[in-house]
PDB file of C-alpha atoms in Angstrom:
ATOM      1  CA  MET A   1     -36.964  16.984   7.613  1.00  0.00           C
ATOM      2  CA  VAL A   2     -35.333  13.929   9.188  1.00  0.00           C
ATOM      3  CA  ASN A   3     -35.411  13.745  13.003  1.00  0.00           C
ATOM      4  CA  LEU A   4     -31.672  13.884  13.693  1.00  0.00           C
ATOM      5  CA  THR A   5     -32.006  13.059  17.380  1.00  0.00           C
ATOM      6  CA  ALA A   6     -33.967   9.845  16.840  1.00  0.00           C
ATOM      7  CA  MET A   7     -32.322   8.414  13.749  1.00  0.00           C
ATOM      8  CA  SER A   8     -29.762   5.620  13.961  1.00  0.00           C
ATOM      9  CA  GLY A   9     -28.332   6.340  10.509  1.00  0.00           C
ATOM     10  CA  PHE A  10     -26.846   9.479   8.932  1.00  0.00           C
ATOM     11  CA  LEU A  11     -28.007  12.487   6.945  1.00  0.00           C
ATOM     12  CA  LEU A  12     -26.089  13.091   3.701  1.00  0.00           C
ATOM     13  CA  MET A  13     -26.248  16.810   2.908  1.00  0.00           C
ATOM     14  CA  GLY A  14     -25.285  16.416  -0.754  1.00  0.00           C
ATOM     15  CA  PHE A  15     -24.799  19.406  -3.017  1.00  0.00           C
ATOM     16  CA  SER A  16     -27.790  21.656  -2.282  1.00  0.00           C
ATOM     17  CA  ASP A  17     -31.020  22.020  -0.340  1.00  0.00           C
ATOM     18  CA  GLU A  18     -32.816  23.686  -3.275  1.00  0.00           C
ATOM     19  CA  ARG A  19     -35.203  21.339  -5.078  1.00  0.00           C
ATOM     20  CA  LYS A  20     -34.291  22.512  -8.603  1.00  0.00           C
ATOM     21  CA  LEU A  21     -30.580  22.023  -7.967  1.00  0.00           C
ATOM     22  CA  GLN A  22     -31.259  18.573  -6.494  1.00  0.00           C
ATOM     23  CA  ILE A  23     -33.088  17.546  -9.688  1.00  0.00           C
ATOM     24  CA  LEU A  24     -30.255  18.986 -11.806  1.00  0.00           C
ATOM     25  CA  HIS A  25     -27.692  17.091  -9.758  1.00  0.00           C
ATOM     26  CA  ALA A  26     -29.682  13.859 -10.153  1.00  0.00           C
ATOM     27  CA  LEU A  27     -29.895  14.292 -13.938  1.00  0.00           C
ATOM     28  CA  LEU A  28     -26.173  15.086 -14.294  1.00  0.00           C
ATOM     29  CA  PHE A  29     -25.204  12.119 -12.154  1.00  0.00           C
ATOM     30  CA  LEU A  30     -27.610   9.864 -14.070  1.00  0.00           C
ATOM     31  CA  VAL A  31     -26.063  10.835 -17.435  1.00  0.00           C
ATOM     32  CA  THR A  32     -22.553  10.384 -16.024  1.00  0.00           C
ATOM     33  CA  TYR A  33     -23.462   7.017 -14.529  1.00  0.00           C
ATOM     34  CA  LEU A  34     -24.966   5.754 -17.789  1.00  0.00           C
ATOM     35  CA  LEU A  35     -21.845   6.893 -19.689  1.00  0.00           C
ATOM     36  CA  ALA A  36     -19.575   5.087 -17.213  1.00  0.00           C
ATOM     37  CA  LEU A  37     -21.777   1.991 -17.350  1.00  0.00           C
ATOM     38  CA  THR A  38     -21.777   1.933 -21.156  1.00  0.00           C
ATOM     39  CA  GLY A  39     -18.064   2.613 -21.557  1.00  0.00           C
ATOM     40  CA  ASN A  40     -16.878   0.038 -19.041  1.00  0.00           C
ATOM     41  CA  LEU A  41     -19.306  -2.627 -20.259  1.00  0.00           C
ATOM     42  CA  LEU A  42     -18.082  -2.022 -23.811  1.00  0.00           C
ATOM     43  CA  ILE A  43     -14.466  -2.549 -22.786  1.00  0.00           C
ATOM     44  CA  ILE A  44     -15.316  -5.729 -20.840  1.00  0.00           C
ATOM     45  CA  THR A  45     -17.349  -7.083 -23.781  1.00  0.00           C
ATOM     46  CA  VAL A  46     -14.763  -6.208 -26.450  1.00  0.00           C
ATOM     47  CA  ILE A  47     -11.864  -7.749 -24.530  1.00  0.00           C
ATOM     48  CA  THR A  48     -13.887 -10.865 -23.734  1.00  0.00           C
ATOM     49  CA  LEU A  49     -15.048 -11.450 -27.329  1.00  0.00           C
ATOM     50  CA  ASP A  50     -11.962 -10.419 -29.329  1.00  0.00           C
ATOM     51  CA  HIS A  51      -9.292 -13.129 -29.150  1.00  0.00           C
ATOM     52  CA  ARG A  52      -6.611 -10.647 -30.274  1.00  0.00           C
ATOM     53  CA  LEU A  53      -7.004  -8.840 -26.950  1.00  0.00           C
ATOM     54  CA  HIS A  54      -6.468 -11.969 -24.833  1.00  0.00           C
ATOM     55  CA  SER A  55      -3.161 -10.769 -23.418  1.00  0.00           C
ATOM     56  CA  PRO A  56      -2.115  -9.794 -19.861  1.00  0.00           C
ATOM     57  CA  MET A  57      -2.417  -6.034 -20.522  1.00  0.00           C
ATOM     58  CA  TYR A  58      -6.043  -6.307 -21.672  1.00  0.00           C
ATOM     59  CA  TYR A  59      -6.836  -8.928 -19.043  1.00  0.00           C
ATOM     60  CA  PHE A  60      -5.896  -6.395 -16.351  1.00  0.00           C
ATOM     61  CA  LEU A  61      -7.710  -3.629 -18.229  1.00  0.00           C
ATOM     62  CA  LYS A  62     -10.880  -5.741 -18.208  1.00  0.00           C
ATOM     63  CA  HIS A  63     -10.651  -6.092 -14.426  1.00  0.00           C
ATOM     64  CA  LEU A  64      -9.971  -2.349 -14.081  1.00  0.00           C
ATOM     65  CA  SER A  65     -13.195  -1.690 -16.012  1.00  0.00           C
ATOM     66  CA  LEU A  66     -15.049  -4.151 -13.780  1.00  0.00           C
ATOM     67  CA  LEU A  67     -13.702  -2.350 -10.712  1.00  0.00           C
ATOM     68  CA  ASP A  68     -14.700   1.024 -12.175  1.00  0.00           C
ATOM     69  CA  LEU A  69     -18.177  -0.306 -12.885  1.00  0.00           C
ATOM     70  CA  CYS A  70     -18.608  -1.470  -9.281  1.00  0.00           C
ATOM     71  CA  PHE A  71     -16.847   1.576  -7.822  1.00  0.00           C
ATOM     72  CA  ILE A  72     -19.170   4.164  -9.347  1.00  0.00           C
ATOM     73  CA  SER A  73     -22.199   1.985  -8.545  1.00  0.00           C
ATOM     74  CA  VAL A  74     -21.433   2.172  -4.811  1.00  0.00           C
ATOM     75  CA  THR A  75     -22.065   5.934  -4.463  1.00  0.00           C
ATOM     76  CA  VAL A  76     -23.765   7.455  -7.512  1.00  0.00           C
ATOM     77  CA  PRO A  77     -27.102   5.502  -7.645  1.00  0.00           C
ATOM     78  CA  GLN A  78     -27.706   6.185  -3.931  1.00  0.00           C
ATOM     79  CA  SER A  79     -26.957   9.891  -4.474  1.00  0.00           C
ATOM     80  CA  ILE A  80     -29.342  10.031  -7.456  1.00  0.00           C
ATOM     81  CA  ALA A  81     -32.121   8.400  -5.418  1.00  0.00           C
ATOM     82  CA  ASN A  82     -31.558  10.790  -2.479  1.00  0.00           C
ATOM     83  CA  SER A  83     -31.701  13.833  -4.752  1.00  0.00           C
ATOM     84  CA  LEU A  84     -34.864  12.681  -6.520  1.00  0.00           C
ATOM     85  CA  MET A  85     -36.613  11.945  -3.216  1.00  0.00           C
ATOM     86  CA  GLY A  86     -35.295  15.094  -1.555  1.00  0.00           C
ATOM     87  CA  ASN A  87     -34.182  13.021   1.416  1.00  0.00           C
ATOM     88  CA  GLY A  88     -30.526  12.432   2.268  1.00  0.00           C
ATOM     89  CA  TYR A  89     -31.120   9.861   4.993  1.00  0.00           C
ATOM     90  CA  ILE A  90     -29.009   6.687   4.849  1.00  0.00           C
ATOM     91  CA  SER A  91     -29.342   3.879   7.390  1.00  0.00           C
ATOM     92  CA  LEU A  92     -26.436   2.679   9.506  1.00  0.00           C
ATOM     93  CA  VAL A  93     -26.285  -0.668   7.665  1.00  0.00           C
ATOM     94  CA  GLN A  94     -26.287   1.070   4.265  1.00  0.00           C
ATOM     95  CA  CYS A  95     -23.517   3.397   5.414  1.00  0.00           C
ATOM     96  CA  ILE A  96     -21.376   0.520   6.720  1.00  0.00           C
ATOM     97  CA  LEU A  97     -21.811  -1.356   3.438  1.00  0.00           C
ATOM     98  CA  GLN A  98     -21.046   1.774   1.429  1.00  0.00           C
ATOM     99  CA  VAL A  99     -17.816   2.400   3.356  1.00  0.00           C
ATOM    100  CA  PHE A 100     -16.789  -1.251   3.038  1.00  0.00           C
ATOM    101  CA  PHE A 101     -17.350  -1.493  -0.722  1.00  0.00           C
ATOM    102  CA  PHE A 102     -16.002   2.000  -1.410  1.00  0.00           C
ATOM    103  CA  ILE A 103     -12.703   1.380   0.411  1.00  0.00           C
ATOM    104  CA  ALA A 104     -12.441  -2.199  -0.890  1.00  0.00           C
ATOM    105  CA  LEU A 105     -12.898  -1.162  -4.522  1.00  0.00           C
ATOM    106  CA  ALA A 106     -10.692   1.940  -4.210  1.00  0.00           C
ATOM    107  CA  SER A 107      -7.906  -0.179  -2.682  1.00  0.00           C
ATOM    108  CA  SER A 108      -8.347  -2.815  -5.385  1.00  0.00           C
ATOM    109  CA  GLU A 109      -8.134  -0.098  -8.029  1.00  0.00           C
ATOM    110  CA  VAL A 110      -4.824   1.189  -6.664  1.00  0.00           C
ATOM    111  CA  ALA A 111      -3.541  -2.396  -6.565  1.00  0.00           C
ATOM    112  CA  ILE A 112      -4.623  -3.224 -10.130  1.00  0.00           C
ATOM    113  CA  LEU A 113      -3.035   0.016 -11.399  1.00  0.00           C
ATOM    114  CA  THR A 114       0.209  -1.060  -9.706  1.00  0.00           C
ATOM    115  CA  VAL A 115      -0.005  -4.516 -11.321  1.00  0.00           C
ATOM    116  CA  MET A 116      -0.685  -2.892 -14.704  1.00  0.00           C
ATOM    117  CA  SER A 117       2.417  -0.699 -14.384  1.00  0.00           C
ATOM    118  CA  TYR A 118       4.528  -3.784 -13.583  1.00  0.00           C
ATOM    119  CA  ASP A 119       3.014  -5.552 -16.592  1.00  0.00           C
ATOM    120  CA  ARG A 120       4.113  -2.687 -18.866  1.00  0.00           C
ATOM    121  CA  TYR A 121       7.564  -2.728 -17.244  1.00  0.00           C
ATOM    122  CA  ALA A 122       7.919  -6.470 -17.859  1.00  0.00           C
ATOM    123  CA  ALA A 123       6.692  -6.166 -21.473  1.00  0.00           C
ATOM    124  CA  ILE A 124       8.979  -3.267 -22.414  1.00  0.00           C
ATOM    125  CA  CYS A 125      12.068  -3.714 -20.242  1.00  0.00           C
ATOM    126  CA  GLN A 126      12.184  -7.533 -20.089  1.00  0.00           C
ATOM    127  CA  PRO A 127      10.542  -8.683 -23.339  1.00  0.00           C
ATOM    128  CA  LEU A 128      12.441 -11.994 -23.484  1.00  0.00           C
ATOM    129  CA  HIS A 129      11.108 -13.080 -20.092  1.00  0.00           C
ATOM    130  CA  TYR A 130       7.642 -11.500 -20.469  1.00  0.00           C
ATOM    131  CA  GLU A 131       5.733 -14.649 -21.417  1.00  0.00           C
ATOM    132  CA  THR A 132       7.273 -16.532 -18.488  1.00  0.00           C
ATOM    133  CA  THR A 133       6.794 -13.716 -15.971  1.00  0.00           C
ATOM    134  CA  MET A 134       3.227 -12.826 -16.964  1.00  0.00           C
ATOM    135  CA  ASP A 135       1.877 -16.267 -17.813  1.00  0.00           C
ATOM    136  CA  PRO A 136      -1.914 -16.869 -17.413  1.00  0.00           C
ATOM    137  CA  SER A 137      -1.467 -18.434 -13.978  1.00  0.00           C
ATOM    138  CA  ALA A 138       0.525 -15.449 -12.693  1.00  0.00           C
ATOM    139  CA  CYS A 139      -2.090 -13.038 -14.083  1.00  0.00           C
ATOM    140  CA  ARG A 140      -4.936 -14.907 -12.391  1.00  0.00           C
ATOM    141  CA  HIS A 141      -3.083 -15.004  -9.073  1.00  0.00           C
ATOM    142  CA  ALA A 142      -2.324 -11.266  -9.325  1.00  0.00           C
ATOM    143  CA  VAL A 143      -5.997 -10.427  -9.915  1.00  0.00           C
ATOM    144  CA  ILE A 144      -7.124 -12.704  -7.055  1.00  0.00           C
ATOM    145  CA  ALA A 145      -4.598 -10.974  -4.757  1.00  0.00           C
ATOM    146  CA  VAL A 146      -5.923  -7.569  -5.861  1.00  0.00           C
ATOM    147  CA  TRP A 147      -9.521  -8.449  -4.977  1.00  0.00           C
ATOM    148  CA  ILE A 148      -8.573 -10.096  -1.653  1.00  0.00           C
ATOM    149  CA  ALA A 149      -6.367  -7.155  -0.617  1.00  0.00           C
ATOM    150  CA  GLY A 150      -9.178  -4.735  -1.426  1.00  0.00           C
ATOM    151  CA  GLY A 151     -11.694  -6.768   0.555  1.00  0.00           C
ATOM    152  CA  LEU A 152      -9.431  -6.915   3.623  1.00  0.00           C
ATOM    153  CA  SER A 153      -8.801  -3.174   3.431  1.00  0.00           C
ATOM    154  CA  GLY A 154     -12.525  -2.433   3.226  1.00  0.00           C
ATOM    155  CA  LEU A 155     -13.229  -4.761   6.146  1.00  0.00           C
ATOM    156  CA  MET A 156     -10.615  -3.101   8.360  1.00  0.00           C
ATOM    157  CA  HIS A 157     -11.831   0.420   7.563  1.00  0.00           C
ATOM    158  CA  ALA A 158     -15.484  -0.448   8.138  1.00  0.00           C
ATOM    159  CA  ALA A 159     -14.765  -2.239  11.421  1.00  0.00           C
ATOM    160  CA  ILE A 160     -12.525   0.464  12.881  1.00  0.00           C
ATOM    161  CA  ASN A 161     -14.369   3.564  11.632  1.00  0.00           C
ATOM    162  CA  PHE A 162     -17.731   2.376  12.941  1.00  0.00           C
ATOM    163  CA  SER A 163     -16.289   1.411  16.313  1.00  0.00           C
ATOM    164  CA  ILE A 164     -15.294   5.038  17.018  1.00  0.00           C
ATOM    165  CA  PRO A 165     -17.780   6.899  19.291  1.00  0.00           C
ATOM    166  CA  LEU A 166     -19.626   9.738  17.510  1.00  0.00           C
ATOM    167  CA  CYS A 167     -20.604  13.055  19.052  1.00  0.00           C
ATOM    168  CA  GLY A 168     -23.237  15.546  17.927  1.00  0.00           C
ATOM    169  CA  LYS A 169     -25.643  15.298  15.027  1.00  0.00           C
ATOM    170  CA  ARG A 170     -25.013  12.574  12.458  1.00  0.00           C
ATOM    171  CA  VAL A 171     -24.796  14.936   9.504  1.00  0.00           C
ATOM    172  CA  ILE A 172     -22.254  14.148   6.772  1.00  0.00           C
ATOM    173  CA  GLN A 173     -21.303  17.012   4.450  1.00  0.00           C
ATOM    174  CA  GLN A 174     -21.040  14.724   1.435  1.00  0.00           C
ATOM    175  CA  PHE A 175     -23.204  12.834  -1.068  1.00  0.00           C
ATOM    176  CA  PHE A 176     -21.990   9.474   0.307  1.00  0.00           C
ATOM    177  CA  CYS A 177     -20.538   8.029   3.527  1.00  0.00           C
ATOM    178  CA  ASP A 178     -17.059   9.481   3.115  1.00  0.00           C
ATOM    179  CA  VAL A 179     -14.518   8.363   5.710  1.00  0.00           C
ATOM    180  CA  PRO A 180     -12.774  11.781   6.188  1.00  0.00           C
ATOM    181  CA  GLN A 181     -16.155  13.433   6.679  1.00  0.00           C
ATOM    182  CA  MET A 182     -17.270  10.739   9.132  1.00  0.00           C
ATOM    183  CA  LEU A 183     -14.117  11.312  11.195  1.00  0.00           C
ATOM    184  CA  LYS A 184     -15.341  14.866  11.787  1.00  0.00           C
ATOM    185  CA  LEU A 185     -18.210  13.370  13.782  1.00  0.00           C
ATOM    186  CA  ALA A 186     -15.866  11.385  16.044  1.00  0.00           C
ATOM    187  CA  CYS A 187     -15.603  12.482  19.676  1.00  0.00           C
ATOM    188  CA  SER A 188     -11.818  12.218  19.446  1.00  0.00           C
ATOM    189  CA  TYR A 189      -9.226  11.727  16.689  1.00  0.00           C
ATOM    190  CA  GLU A 190      -6.747  10.116  19.112  1.00  0.00           C
ATOM    191  CA  SER A 191      -7.871   6.476  18.741  1.00  0.00           C
ATOM    192  CA  ILE A 192      -4.879   4.139  18.496  1.00  0.00           C
ATOM    193  CA  ASN A 193      -6.736   1.911  16.024  1.00  0.00           C
ATOM    194  CA  GLU A 194      -7.598   4.890  13.857  1.00  0.00           C
ATOM    195  CA  ILE A 195      -3.995   6.158  13.818  1.00  0.00           C
ATOM    196  CA  ALA A 196      -2.668   2.656  13.065  1.00  0.00           C
ATOM    197  CA  LEU A 197      -5.153   2.218  10.210  1.00  0.00           C
ATOM    198  CA  ALA A 198      -4.301   5.613   8.734  1.00  0.00           C
ATOM    199  CA  ALA A 199      -0.571   4.792   8.928  1.00  0.00           C
ATOM    200  CA  PHE A 200      -1.116   1.381   7.321  1.00  0.00           C
ATOM    201  CA  THR A 201      -3.267   2.815   4.496  1.00  0.00           C
ATOM    202  CA  THR A 202      -0.837   5.650   3.810  1.00  0.00           C
ATOM    203  CA  SER A 203       2.219   3.381   3.785  1.00  0.00           C
ATOM    204  CA  THR A 204       0.499   0.859   1.474  1.00  0.00           C
ATOM    205  CA  ALA A 205      -0.565   3.593  -0.958  1.00  0.00           C
ATOM    206  CA  PHE A 206       2.964   5.050  -0.821  1.00  0.00           C
ATOM    207  CA  ILE A 207       4.514   1.651  -1.639  1.00  0.00           C
ATOM    208  CA  CYS A 208       2.165   1.293  -4.632  1.00  0.00           C
ATOM    209  CA  LEU A 209       3.007   4.832  -5.799  1.00  0.00           C
ATOM    210  CA  ILE A 210       6.762   4.216  -5.508  1.00  0.00           C
ATOM    211  CA  SER A 211       6.392   0.939  -7.439  1.00  0.00           C
ATOM    212  CA  ILE A 212       4.511   2.696 -10.222  1.00  0.00           C
ATOM    213  CA  VAL A 213       7.024   5.570 -10.384  1.00  0.00           C
ATOM    214  CA  LEU A 214      10.030   3.199 -10.503  1.00  0.00           C
ATOM    215  CA  SER A 215       8.343   1.101 -13.194  1.00  0.00           C
ATOM    216  CA  TYR A 216       7.763   4.133 -15.399  1.00  0.00           C
ATOM    217  CA  ILE A 217      11.265   5.509 -14.858  1.00  0.00           C
ATOM    218  CA  ARG A 218      12.634   2.229 -16.220  1.00  0.00           C
ATOM    219  CA  ILE A 219      10.037   2.187 -19.020  1.00  0.00           C
ATOM    220  CA  PHE A 220      10.796   5.715 -20.224  1.00  0.00           C
ATOM    221  CA  SER A 221      14.561   5.160 -20.048  1.00  0.00           C
ATOM    222  CA  THR A 222      14.108   2.048 -22.217  1.00  0.00           C
ATOM    223  CA  VAL A 223      11.685   3.721 -24.651  1.00  0.00           C
ATOM    224  CA  LEU A 224      13.996   6.671 -25.265  1.00  0.00           C
ATOM    225  CA  ARG A 225      16.664   4.243 -26.465  1.00  0.00           C
ATOM    226  CA  ILE A 226      14.369   2.793 -29.148  1.00  0.00           C
ATOM    227  CA  PRO A 227      15.701   4.072 -32.508  1.00  0.00           C
ATOM    228  CA  SER A 228      12.391   3.841 -34.346  1.00  0.00           C
ATOM    229  CA  ALA A 229       9.966   6.756 -33.897  1.00  0.00           C
ATOM    230  CA  GLU A 230       7.092   4.426 -34.748  1.00  0.00           C
ATOM    231  CA  GLY A 231       8.180   2.027 -32.008  1.00  0.00           C
ATOM    232  CA  ARG A 232       8.330   4.819 -29.435  1.00  0.00           C
ATOM    233  CA  THR A 233       4.866   6.033 -30.451  1.00  0.00           C
ATOM    234  CA  LYS A 234       3.416   2.546 -30.115  1.00  0.00           C
ATOM    235  CA  VAL A 235       4.844   2.119 -26.616  1.00  0.00           C
ATOM    236  CA  PHE A 236       3.709   5.569 -25.499  1.00  0.00           C
ATOM    237  CA  SER A 237       0.174   4.866 -26.797  1.00  0.00           C
ATOM    238  CA  THR A 238      -0.149   1.997 -24.289  1.00  0.00           C
ATOM    239  CA  CYS A 239       1.715   3.620 -21.381  1.00  0.00           C
ATOM    240  CA  LEU A 240       0.544   7.250 -21.338  1.00  0.00           C
ATOM    241  CA  PRO A 241      -3.166   6.495 -20.780  1.00  0.00           C
ATOM    242  CA  HIS A 242      -2.288   4.308 -17.804  1.00  0.00           C
ATOM    243  CA  LEU A 243       0.065   6.942 -16.404  1.00  0.00           C
ATOM    244  CA  PHE A 244      -2.629   9.626 -16.733  1.00  0.00           C
ATOM    245  CA  VAL A 245      -5.225   7.429 -14.965  1.00  0.00           C
ATOM    246  CA  VAL A 246      -2.799   6.641 -12.107  1.00  0.00           C
ATOM    247  CA  THR A 247      -1.806  10.290 -11.626  1.00  0.00           C
ATOM    248  CA  PHE A 248      -5.367  11.596 -11.733  1.00  0.00           C
ATOM    249  CA  PHE A 249      -6.837   9.006  -9.365  1.00  0.00           C
ATOM    250  CA  LEU A 250      -4.030   8.936  -6.771  1.00  0.00           C
ATOM    251  CA  SER A 251      -3.534  12.725  -6.654  1.00  0.00           C
ATOM    252  CA  ALA A 252      -7.239  13.493  -6.131  1.00  0.00           C
ATOM    253  CA  ALA A 253      -7.784  10.687  -3.603  1.00  0.00           C
ATOM    254  CA  GLY A 254      -4.514  11.379  -1.805  1.00  0.00           C
ATOM    255  CA  PHE A 255      -5.227  15.095  -1.463  1.00  0.00           C
ATOM    256  CA  GLU A 256      -8.644  14.349   0.048  1.00  0.00           C
ATOM    257  CA  PHE A 257      -7.663  11.555   2.444  1.00  0.00           C
ATOM    258  CA  LEU A 258      -4.353  12.977   3.683  1.00  0.00           C
ATOM    259  CA  ARG A 259      -5.849  16.274   4.818  1.00  0.00           C
ATOM    260  CA  LEU A 260      -6.835  16.658   8.452  1.00  0.00           C
ATOM    261  CA  PRO A 261     -10.639  16.699   8.874  1.00  0.00           C
ATOM    262  CA  SER A 262     -10.603  20.118  10.567  1.00  0.00           C
ATOM    263  CA  ASP A 263      -8.722  21.672   7.617  1.00  0.00           C
ATOM    264  CA  SER A 264     -11.291  20.873   4.964  1.00  0.00           C
ATOM    265  CA  SER A 265     -14.302  22.850   3.804  1.00  0.00           C
ATOM    266  CA  SER A 266     -17.443  21.104   2.622  1.00  0.00           C
ATOM    267  CA  THR A 267     -17.297  22.725  -0.838  1.00  0.00           C
ATOM    268  CA  MET A 268     -13.706  21.609  -1.404  1.00  0.00           C
ATOM    269  CA  ASP A 269     -14.555  18.101  -0.186  1.00  0.00           C
ATOM    270  CA  LEU A 270     -17.457  17.814  -2.620  1.00  0.00           C
ATOM    271  CA  VAL A 271     -15.315  18.950  -5.548  1.00  0.00           C
ATOM    272  CA  PHE A 272     -12.452  16.569  -4.807  1.00  0.00           C
ATOM    273  CA  SER A 273     -14.773  13.672  -4.058  1.00  0.00           C
ATOM    274  CA  ILE A 274     -16.171  13.963  -7.595  1.00  0.00           C
ATOM    275  CA  PHE A 275     -12.615  13.870  -8.952  1.00  0.00           C
ATOM    276  CA  TYR A 276     -11.879  10.468  -7.430  1.00  0.00           C
ATOM    277  CA  THR A 277     -15.339   8.857  -7.282  1.00  0.00           C
ATOM    278  CA  VAL A 278     -17.165   9.880 -10.475  1.00  0.00           C
ATOM    279  CA  ILE A 279     -14.705  11.154 -13.080  1.00  0.00           C
ATOM    280  CA  PRO A 280     -12.129   8.283 -13.215  1.00  0.00           C
ATOM    281  CA  PRO A 281     -14.683   5.478 -13.847  1.00  0.00           C
ATOM    282  CA  THR A 282     -16.295   7.644 -16.546  1.00  0.00           C
ATOM    283  CA  LEU A 283     -13.114   8.782 -18.292  1.00  0.00           C
ATOM    284  CA  ASN A 284     -11.069   5.578 -18.076  1.00  0.00           C
ATOM    285  CA  PRO A 285     -12.887   3.825 -20.961  1.00  0.00           C
ATOM    286  CA  VAL A 286     -12.488   6.919 -23.145  1.00  0.00           C
ATOM    287  CA  ILE A 287      -8.798   7.336 -22.283  1.00  0.00           C
ATOM    288  CA  TYR A 288      -7.902   3.707 -22.924  1.00  0.00           C
ATOM    289  CA  SER A 289      -9.969   3.514 -26.114  1.00  0.00           C
ATOM    290  CA  LEU A 290      -8.848   6.755 -27.775  1.00  0.00           C
ATOM    291  CA  ARG A 291      -5.125   6.156 -27.256  1.00  0.00           C
ATOM    292  CA  ASN A 292      -5.115   2.447 -28.070  1.00  0.00           C
ATOM    293  CA  ASP A 293      -5.242   1.395 -31.725  1.00  0.00           C
ATOM    294  CA  ALA A 294      -5.993  -2.259 -30.884  1.00  0.00           C
ATOM    295  CA  MET A 295      -8.994  -1.250 -28.760  1.00  0.00           C
ATOM    296  CA  LYS A 296     -10.309   1.088 -31.450  1.00  0.00           C
ATOM    297  CA  ALA A 297      -9.951  -1.608 -34.119  1.00  0.00           C
ATOM    298  CA  ALA A 298     -11.707  -4.164 -31.904  1.00  0.00           C
ATOM    299  CA  LEU A 299     -14.539  -1.721 -31.184  1.00  0.00           C
ATOM    300  CA  ARG A 300     -15.029  -0.972 -34.878  1.00  0.00           C
ATOM    301  CA  LYS A 301     -15.011  -4.664 -35.673  1.00  0.00           C
ATOM    302  CA  MET A 302     -17.536  -5.483 -32.952  1.00  0.00           C
ATOM    303  CA  LEU A 303     -19.896  -2.708 -34.024  1.00  0.00           C
ATOM    304  CA  SER A 304     -19.614  -3.427 -37.755  1.00  0.00           C
ATOM    305  CA  LYS A 305     -22.670  -4.816 -39.573  1.00  0.00           C
ATOM    306  CA  GLU A 306     -20.864  -8.014 -40.553  1.00  0.00           C
ATOM    307  CA  GLU A 307     -19.765  -8.838 -37.011  1.00  0.00           C
ATOM    308  CA  LEU A 308     -22.870  -7.703 -35.106  1.00  0.00           C
ATOM    309  CA  PRO A 309     -25.069 -10.821 -35.682  1.00  0.00           C
ATOM    310  CA  GLN A 310     -22.170 -13.119 -34.748  1.00  0.00           C
ATOM    311  CA  ARG A 311     -21.467 -11.121 -31.576  1.00  0.00           C
ATOM    312  CA  LYS A 312     -25.142 -11.280 -30.576  1.00  0.00           C
ATOM    313  CA  MET A 313     -25.048 -15.071 -30.885  1.00  0.00           C
ATOM    314  CA  CYS A 314     -21.886 -15.218 -28.747  1.00  0.00           C
ATOM    315  CA  LEU A 315     -23.448 -12.998 -26.071  1.00  0.00           C
ATOM    316  CA  LYS A 316     -26.608 -15.153 -26.005  1.00  0.00           C
ATOM    317  CA  ALA A 317     -24.466 -18.271 -25.580  1.00  0.00           C
ATOM    318  CA  MET A 318     -22.542 -16.576 -22.738  1.00  0.00           C
ATOM    319  CA  PHE A 319     -25.741 -15.638 -20.881  1.00  0.00           C
ATOM    320  CA  LYS A 320     -27.124 -19.158 -21.294  1.00  0.00           C
ATOM    321  CA  LEU A 321     -24.006 -20.554 -19.664  1.00  0.00           C
TER     322      LEU A 321
END
């Protein structure tokens, strides 16, 4: 057992104290992590190598996959290691870094989903101005803004949350350094900085949500006026996966973060944390691939026997550079 009175870090309780269940949890998380790794790397590779997918929509999708890849790597490998070793201890520095990268990548993901919804709005509702609005320079600037905004958000959360005095044992009822769970350890929830940060985060997420909702209201009103059933199906095949991803991620994360710390049970927290930390990065590649004919065609082409040697040569050239 870890000496809770002497440690400077935290104890992550995880899912169970039983050794067999810890091993089972580690194996399940390992399989999930490998699936997420494979799926997101496939999407990044396919979009990079297939020139037909060099458009703004797939450019943003590639960065979403990169974010998902980093996002799941922040929490899951540490949780697997803790379960295998039977020790949930995490140092203060590791916890600070985990909070920073977790919040930064989660904020960037919300931002990139908002940019993707605007991209679909511009493509469907303003097709004549689409190439001017979403030119390569604008796409690059949008992605840079997404990463910078995420980094600033992570920095603010890490700085403020770890400046709050903690009372009692440093035991976190989670498998990672989760901000709502860490606030339970605070001596007081009345910090002005904490309230200001919560208000800023909530208002920013609300603005992104409203932007996404307004974009899709305009998109669906435009799509329903398309006379061709084939045209409507094609548009829905690119929009519905994105809408599902946005709804799933924001609803699970919002439900967890907007609850007061005293109102939440550890079991409910663990369940909802999986819904916004593990499942979205794993399912996103499947969702975008299954509903997108261009992605499926590019995947088949990349994995075909005729294209495989050529793709290997391209990948070797990329790694050399």
